[in-house]
Short mmCIF file of C-alpha atoms in Angstrom, two decimals:
data_model
loop_
_atom_site.label_atom_id
_atom_site.label_comp_id
_atom_site.label_asym_id
_atom_site.label_seq_id
_atom_site.Cartn_x
_atom_site.Cartn_y
_atom_site.Cartn_z
CA MET H 2 -11.62 -34.34 -7.39
CA THR H 3 -9.60 -37.50 -6.67
CA TYR H 4 -5.78 -37.89 -6.45
CA ASN H 5 -5.75 -40.10 -9.32
CA GLU H 6 -8.35 -37.57 -11.08
CA ILE H 7 -5.67 -34.86 -10.22
CA TRP H 8 -2.78 -36.11 -11.35
CA GLN H 9 -4.20 -37.70 -14.84
CA GLN H 10 -5.03 -34.24 -15.92
CA LEU H 11 -1.22 -33.55 -16.25
CA THR H 12 -0.57 -36.55 -18.64
CA PRO H 13 -0.66 -34.71 -21.57
CA LEU H 14 2.12 -33.04 -20.33
CA TYR H 15 4.04 -35.20 -18.07
CA ASP H 16 4.77 -38.98 -17.99
CA ASN H 17 2.70 -40.71 -14.90
CA ASN H 18 5.51 -40.77 -12.42
CA GLU H 19 6.16 -37.29 -13.07
CA ALA H 20 2.80 -36.17 -12.85
CA LYS H 21 2.12 -38.00 -9.62
CA ALA H 22 5.16 -36.33 -8.14
CA ILE H 23 4.18 -32.85 -9.13
CA VAL H 24 0.91 -33.28 -7.47
CA ARG H 25 2.05 -35.06 -4.12
CA MET H 26 4.47 -32.42 -3.84
CA LEU H 27 1.69 -29.86 -4.29
CA LEU H 28 -0.63 -31.47 -2.01
CA GLU H 29 1.99 -31.62 0.81
CA MET H 30 3.54 -28.14 0.48
CA GLN H 31 0.46 -26.43 -0.05
CA PHE H 32 -2.07 -28.36 1.60
CA GLY H 33 -0.23 -30.20 4.28
CA LEU H 34 -1.48 -33.42 3.16
CA SER H 35 1.12 -36.45 3.64
CA TRP H 36 1.03 -39.59 1.07
CA ALA H 37 -0.73 -41.21 3.85
CA ASP H 38 -3.54 -38.45 3.71
CA VAL H 39 -3.76 -38.70 0.25
CA ILE H 40 -3.87 -42.60 0.40
CA CYS H 41 -6.79 -42.37 2.66
CA GLY H 42 -8.64 -40.06 0.55
CA LYS H 43 -8.34 -36.79 2.07
CA VAL H 44 -7.85 -34.71 -0.82
CA THR H 45 -11.40 -35.34 -1.51
CA GLN H 46 -12.21 -33.77 1.96
CA LEU H 47 -10.77 -30.33 1.27
CA GLY H 48 -13.01 -27.37 2.51
CA ALA H 49 -14.34 -25.46 -0.17
CA GLU H 50 -11.97 -22.44 -0.38
CA ASN H 51 -8.94 -25.06 -0.35
CA ALA H 52 -10.63 -27.38 -3.34
CA LEU H 53 -10.96 -24.29 -5.38
CA LEU H 54 -7.47 -23.18 -4.73
CA LEU H 55 -6.21 -26.56 -5.90
CA GLN H 56 -8.75 -26.70 -8.90
CA GLN H 57 -6.76 -23.15 -10.10
CA MET H 58 -3.46 -24.73 -9.31
CA ILE H 59 -3.97 -27.92 -11.22
CA GLY H 60 -5.43 -25.56 -14.23
CA ARG H 61 -2.02 -23.56 -14.01
CA LEU H 62 -0.07 -26.87 -14.16
CA ALA H 63 -1.68 -28.20 -16.76
CA LYS H 64 -0.64 -25.39 -18.73
CA GLY H 65 2.85 -26.10 -17.97
CA GLU H 66 3.64 -23.80 -15.30
CA PRO H 67 6.34 -25.18 -12.88
CA VAL H 68 4.89 -26.06 -9.65
CA GLN H 69 7.44 -24.40 -7.65
CA TYR H 70 6.24 -21.09 -9.27
CA VAL H 71 2.24 -22.25 -8.90
CA MET H 72 3.31 -22.15 -5.16
CA GLY H 73 5.42 -19.39 -4.96
CA ARG H 74 7.96 -21.40 -3.14
CA ALA H 75 10.85 -24.25 -3.68
CA GLU H 76 12.66 -26.46 -1.30
CA PHE H 77 16.65 -26.34 -1.57
CA ALA H 78 18.74 -27.70 0.85
CA ASN H 79 16.29 -28.54 3.38
CA ARG H 80 15.03 -24.73 3.28
CA ILE H 81 11.75 -23.25 1.62
CA PHE H 82 12.39 -20.33 -0.69
CA SER H 83 9.98 -17.95 -2.28
CA VAL H 84 10.26 -17.94 -6.22
CA THR H 85 8.58 -16.12 -8.65
CA GLN H 86 8.92 -16.11 -12.57
CA GLY H 87 11.49 -13.50 -12.32
CA VAL H 88 14.17 -16.01 -10.78
CA LEU H 89 15.49 -19.40 -11.82
CA ILE H 90 14.01 -22.20 -9.76
CA PRO H 91 16.58 -23.56 -7.64
CA ARG H 92 17.74 -26.90 -8.67
CA PRO H 93 18.77 -29.97 -6.37
CA GLU H 94 21.93 -30.23 -8.32
CA THR H 95 22.93 -26.36 -6.88
CA ALA H 96 22.55 -27.56 -3.21
CA GLU H 97 25.55 -30.22 -4.30
CA LEU H 98 27.76 -27.23 -4.98
CA CYS H 99 26.61 -25.51 -1.76
CA ALA H 100 27.39 -28.90 0.28
CA TRP H 101 31.01 -28.81 -1.24
CA ILE H 102 31.70 -25.07 -0.51
CA THR H 103 30.21 -25.50 3.14
CA HIS H 104 32.65 -28.69 3.92
CA GLU H 105 35.59 -27.02 2.74
CA THR H 106 35.14 -23.40 3.81
CA PRO H 107 36.49 -21.95 6.80
CA GLU H 108 34.33 -20.29 9.34
CA ASP H 109 34.52 -16.37 9.17
CA ALA H 110 35.15 -16.43 5.59
CA THR H 111 34.06 -13.67 2.82
CA VAL H 112 31.84 -15.04 0.30
CA LEU H 113 30.59 -13.47 -2.81
CA ASP H 114 27.73 -15.07 -4.95
CA VAL H 115 27.57 -13.66 -8.18
CA GLY H 116 24.35 -13.82 -10.20
CA CYS H 117 22.24 -14.71 -6.90
CA GLY H 118 18.84 -15.13 -8.37
CA SER H 119 16.39 -16.43 -5.20
CA GLY H 120 19.62 -16.12 -3.08
CA CYS H 121 19.51 -20.02 -2.43
CA ILE H 122 23.13 -20.44 -2.47
CA ALA H 123 24.01 -17.10 -0.78
CA VAL H 124 21.71 -17.92 2.00
CA THR H 125 22.58 -21.49 2.17
CA LEU H 126 26.25 -20.34 2.57
CA ALA H 127 25.41 -17.96 4.98
CA LEU H 128 23.33 -20.29 7.31
CA ASN H 129 25.88 -23.10 7.10
CA ILE H 130 29.12 -21.34 7.36
CA HIS H 131 29.64 -19.98 10.92
CA GLY H 132 30.29 -16.23 10.43
CA ALA H 133 30.61 -15.98 7.08
CA HIS H 134 30.24 -12.61 5.54
CA VAL H 135 28.02 -13.33 2.43
CA VAL H 136 27.63 -10.75 -0.42
CA ALA H 137 25.23 -11.61 -3.43
CA TRP H 138 25.05 -9.81 -6.41
CA ASP H 139 22.51 -9.91 -9.36
CA ILE H 140 21.45 -6.99 -12.13
CA SER H 141 17.74 -8.38 -11.86
CA ASP H 142 15.41 -6.35 -9.65
CA GLU H 143 12.95 -8.79 -9.01
CA ALA H 144 15.71 -11.09 -8.13
CA LEU H 145 17.25 -8.83 -5.85
CA HIS H 146 13.86 -8.37 -3.86
CA ILE H 147 13.15 -11.86 -3.83
CA ALA H 148 16.95 -12.68 -2.43
CA GLU H 149 16.24 -10.17 0.10
CA SER H 150 12.80 -11.50 1.16
CA ASN H 151 14.35 -15.11 1.46
CA ALA H 152 17.54 -13.80 3.29
CA GLN H 153 14.96 -12.05 5.92
CA ALA H 154 12.63 -14.73 6.07
CA LEU H 155 15.43 -17.74 6.90
CA HIS H 156 17.34 -15.10 9.33
CA ALA H 157 20.38 -15.04 6.85
CA ARG H 158 22.78 -12.38 7.15
CA VAL H 159 23.49 -11.54 3.41
CA ASP H 160 24.16 -8.15 1.90
CA ILE H 161 22.22 -7.77 -1.30
CA VAL H 162 23.93 -5.93 -4.34
CA ARG H 163 22.64 -4.75 -7.83
CA GLN H 164 26.12 -5.69 -9.62
CA ASP H 165 26.58 -6.29 -13.56
CA ALA H 166 28.90 -9.34 -13.40
CA LEU H 167 30.07 -8.17 -16.78
CA ILE H 168 31.04 -4.90 -15.51
CA PRO H 169 32.41 -6.06 -12.02
CA PRO H 170 34.19 -3.42 -9.56
CA ALA H 171 37.86 -3.01 -9.49
CA ASP H 172 38.42 -5.14 -6.15
CA VAL H 173 41.82 -6.78 -4.94
CA GLU H 174 42.07 -9.63 -2.63
CA LYS H 175 38.49 -9.25 -0.88
CA TRP H 176 37.04 -12.50 -0.94
CA ASP H 177 37.96 -16.29 0.38
CA VAL H 178 35.28 -17.56 -1.81
CA VAL H 179 33.48 -16.53 -5.09
CA VAL H 180 30.65 -18.78 -6.45
CA SER H 181 28.59 -18.40 -9.49
CA ASN H 182 25.96 -20.41 -11.27
CA PRO H 183 25.75 -18.54 -14.17
CA PRO H 184 23.92 -18.26 -17.40
CA TYR H 185 25.13 -21.29 -19.45
CA ILE H 186 23.00 -22.48 -21.98
CA CYS H 187 23.51 -21.77 -25.53
CA GLU H 188 20.67 -20.48 -27.65
CA ARG H 189 21.02 -23.51 -29.92
CA GLU H 190 20.10 -25.82 -27.02
CA ARG H 191 16.72 -24.22 -26.84
CA GLY H 192 15.17 -27.30 -29.02
CA ALA H 193 16.00 -29.66 -26.66
CA MET H 194 14.48 -27.79 -23.37
CA ALA H 195 11.40 -28.66 -22.06
CA ARG H 196 8.60 -26.11 -22.41
CA ASN H 197 7.87 -25.53 -18.94
CA VAL H 198 11.32 -24.22 -18.46
CA LEU H 199 11.47 -22.03 -21.95
CA ASP H 200 7.75 -20.58 -21.13
CA TYR H 201 8.49 -19.70 -17.59
CA GLU H 202 11.78 -19.43 -16.43
CA PRO H 203 13.53 -16.26 -17.11
CA ASP H 204 15.70 -16.14 -20.39
CA THR H 205 18.45 -13.90 -18.55
CA ALA H 206 19.29 -16.43 -16.06
CA LEU H 207 19.77 -19.35 -18.49
CA PHE H 208 21.04 -18.27 -21.96
CA VAL H 209 24.20 -16.85 -23.28
CA PRO H 210 25.21 -16.24 -27.09
CA ASP H 211 26.02 -19.28 -29.43
CA ASN H 212 29.33 -17.42 -30.25
CA ASP H 213 30.30 -17.07 -26.47
CA PRO H 214 29.42 -19.66 -24.31
CA LEU H 215 31.66 -18.66 -21.40
CA LEU H 216 30.66 -15.35 -21.68
CA PHE H 217 29.78 -14.96 -17.70
CA TYR H 218 32.42 -17.64 -16.62
CA ARG H 219 35.18 -15.50 -18.52
CA ALA H 220 34.11 -11.97 -16.81
CA ILE H 221 33.80 -13.78 -13.49
CA ALA H 222 37.08 -15.61 -13.40
CA GLU H 223 38.70 -12.62 -14.53
CA TYR H 224 37.35 -10.52 -11.73
CA ALA H 225 38.02 -13.54 -9.03
CA ALA H 226 41.91 -13.79 -10.34
CA LYS H 227 42.15 -10.26 -8.94
CA ALA H 228 39.42 -10.23 -6.21
CA LEU H 229 39.97 -13.34 -4.35
CA LYS H 230 42.69 -13.45 -1.79
CA ARG H 231 45.83 -15.52 -2.22
CA GLY H 232 44.75 -19.02 -1.52
CA GLY H 233 40.99 -18.03 -2.25
CA THR H 234 38.61 -20.60 -3.88
CA LEU H 235 36.44 -20.09 -7.18
CA TYR H 236 33.72 -22.35 -7.62
CA PHE H 237 31.36 -22.65 -10.84
CA GLU H 238 28.31 -24.66 -11.58
CA LEU H 239 29.05 -25.84 -15.27
CA ASN H 240 27.14 -26.59 -18.36
CA PRO H 241 28.83 -30.03 -18.82
CA LEU H 242 28.90 -29.38 -22.67
CA HIS H 243 31.53 -26.78 -22.03
CA ALA H 244 33.42 -28.44 -19.17
CA ASP H 245 36.72 -28.80 -20.82
CA GLU H 246 36.89 -25.34 -22.39
CA VAL H 247 35.76 -23.68 -18.68
CA LYS H 248 39.15 -25.41 -17.22
CA ARG H 249 41.38 -24.38 -20.11
CA MET H 250 39.87 -20.90 -19.57
CA LEU H 251 40.99 -20.99 -15.74
CA TYR H 252 44.37 -22.24 -16.52
CA GLU H 253 44.72 -19.58 -18.92
CA GLN H 254 43.74 -16.85 -15.93
CA HIS H 255 46.40 -18.94 -14.13
CA PHE H 256 44.29 -20.40 -11.50
CA ALA H 257 45.55 -23.93 -10.14
CA ALA H 258 44.32 -27.15 -8.43
CA ILE H 259 41.30 -27.26 -10.80
CA GLU H 260 38.86 -29.97 -9.59
CA SER H 261 35.74 -30.77 -11.18
CA ARG H 262 32.70 -33.00 -9.82
CA HIS H 263 29.87 -34.40 -11.15
CA ASP H 264 26.25 -34.14 -9.82
CA MET H 265 23.68 -36.79 -8.62
CA PHE H 266 22.87 -37.38 -12.30
CA GLY H 267 26.42 -38.40 -13.34
CA LYS H 268 27.18 -35.03 -15.16
CA GLU H 269 30.03 -33.05 -14.99
CA ARG H 270 28.63 -30.26 -12.98
CA PHE H 271 30.94 -28.32 -10.81
CA ILE H 272 34.20 -26.78 -10.73
CA LYS H 273 36.56 -25.48 -8.43
CA ALA H 274 39.89 -23.62 -8.62
CA ILE H 275 42.33 -21.71 -6.43
CA ARG H 276 43.98 -18.36 -6.81
CA TYR H 277 47.65 -18.55 -5.83
#
């Protein structure tokens, strides 16, 4: 198959530009073909084994499976992380949150990532903050396995712990930083979401009840209000639809210096609060 024949197989699901971008990512990350190689027609020069593998992968993509799951890995903050359908695919917006935390967190900090999924936040912070002691929680056995695998593969010192964020331990003044990208999409928002997300990514990492959109934010904030050291910082990734509600909740929990930021797409996506 030529490059044009490949990406055109995806146009029933994606527009032309997105189909081309997905195929270019697959060809580069899985088969080591640069854009120059693609232009020169090297896609048609793959050996029989790789040609068959490519055909199989395109078949999965044509059914809507995300390219990251098809490859078994995703790029995040200039590193490659293993991913499976049991964990949320790392998003580039979340890398912006990691950059914010890295810039403001001193060396040797104690850091907790609540709901770590693939471990992308915990591993990134462990590698970017010199001497940090990073702990990552999740309740999913699959997520814990993938996070541990990523930490080992990237030589990051992260303690992976099975812990339900809704039933946290009675810690007091233990952490310098608590961070979470919790489930935050209400069930009623399903209709506006892409099928490749709904059909493949784990519901438990995405959705909260319509009647309690702050379920995880509230539980984590209540924990952080006691478990953060004085002057410690709580960071959340936000659902922009509920940003104001999260701010009010944090004020009610007696956090101070509350600051939100927008992501690369102009959406109010991140929030920071200090425990005094």
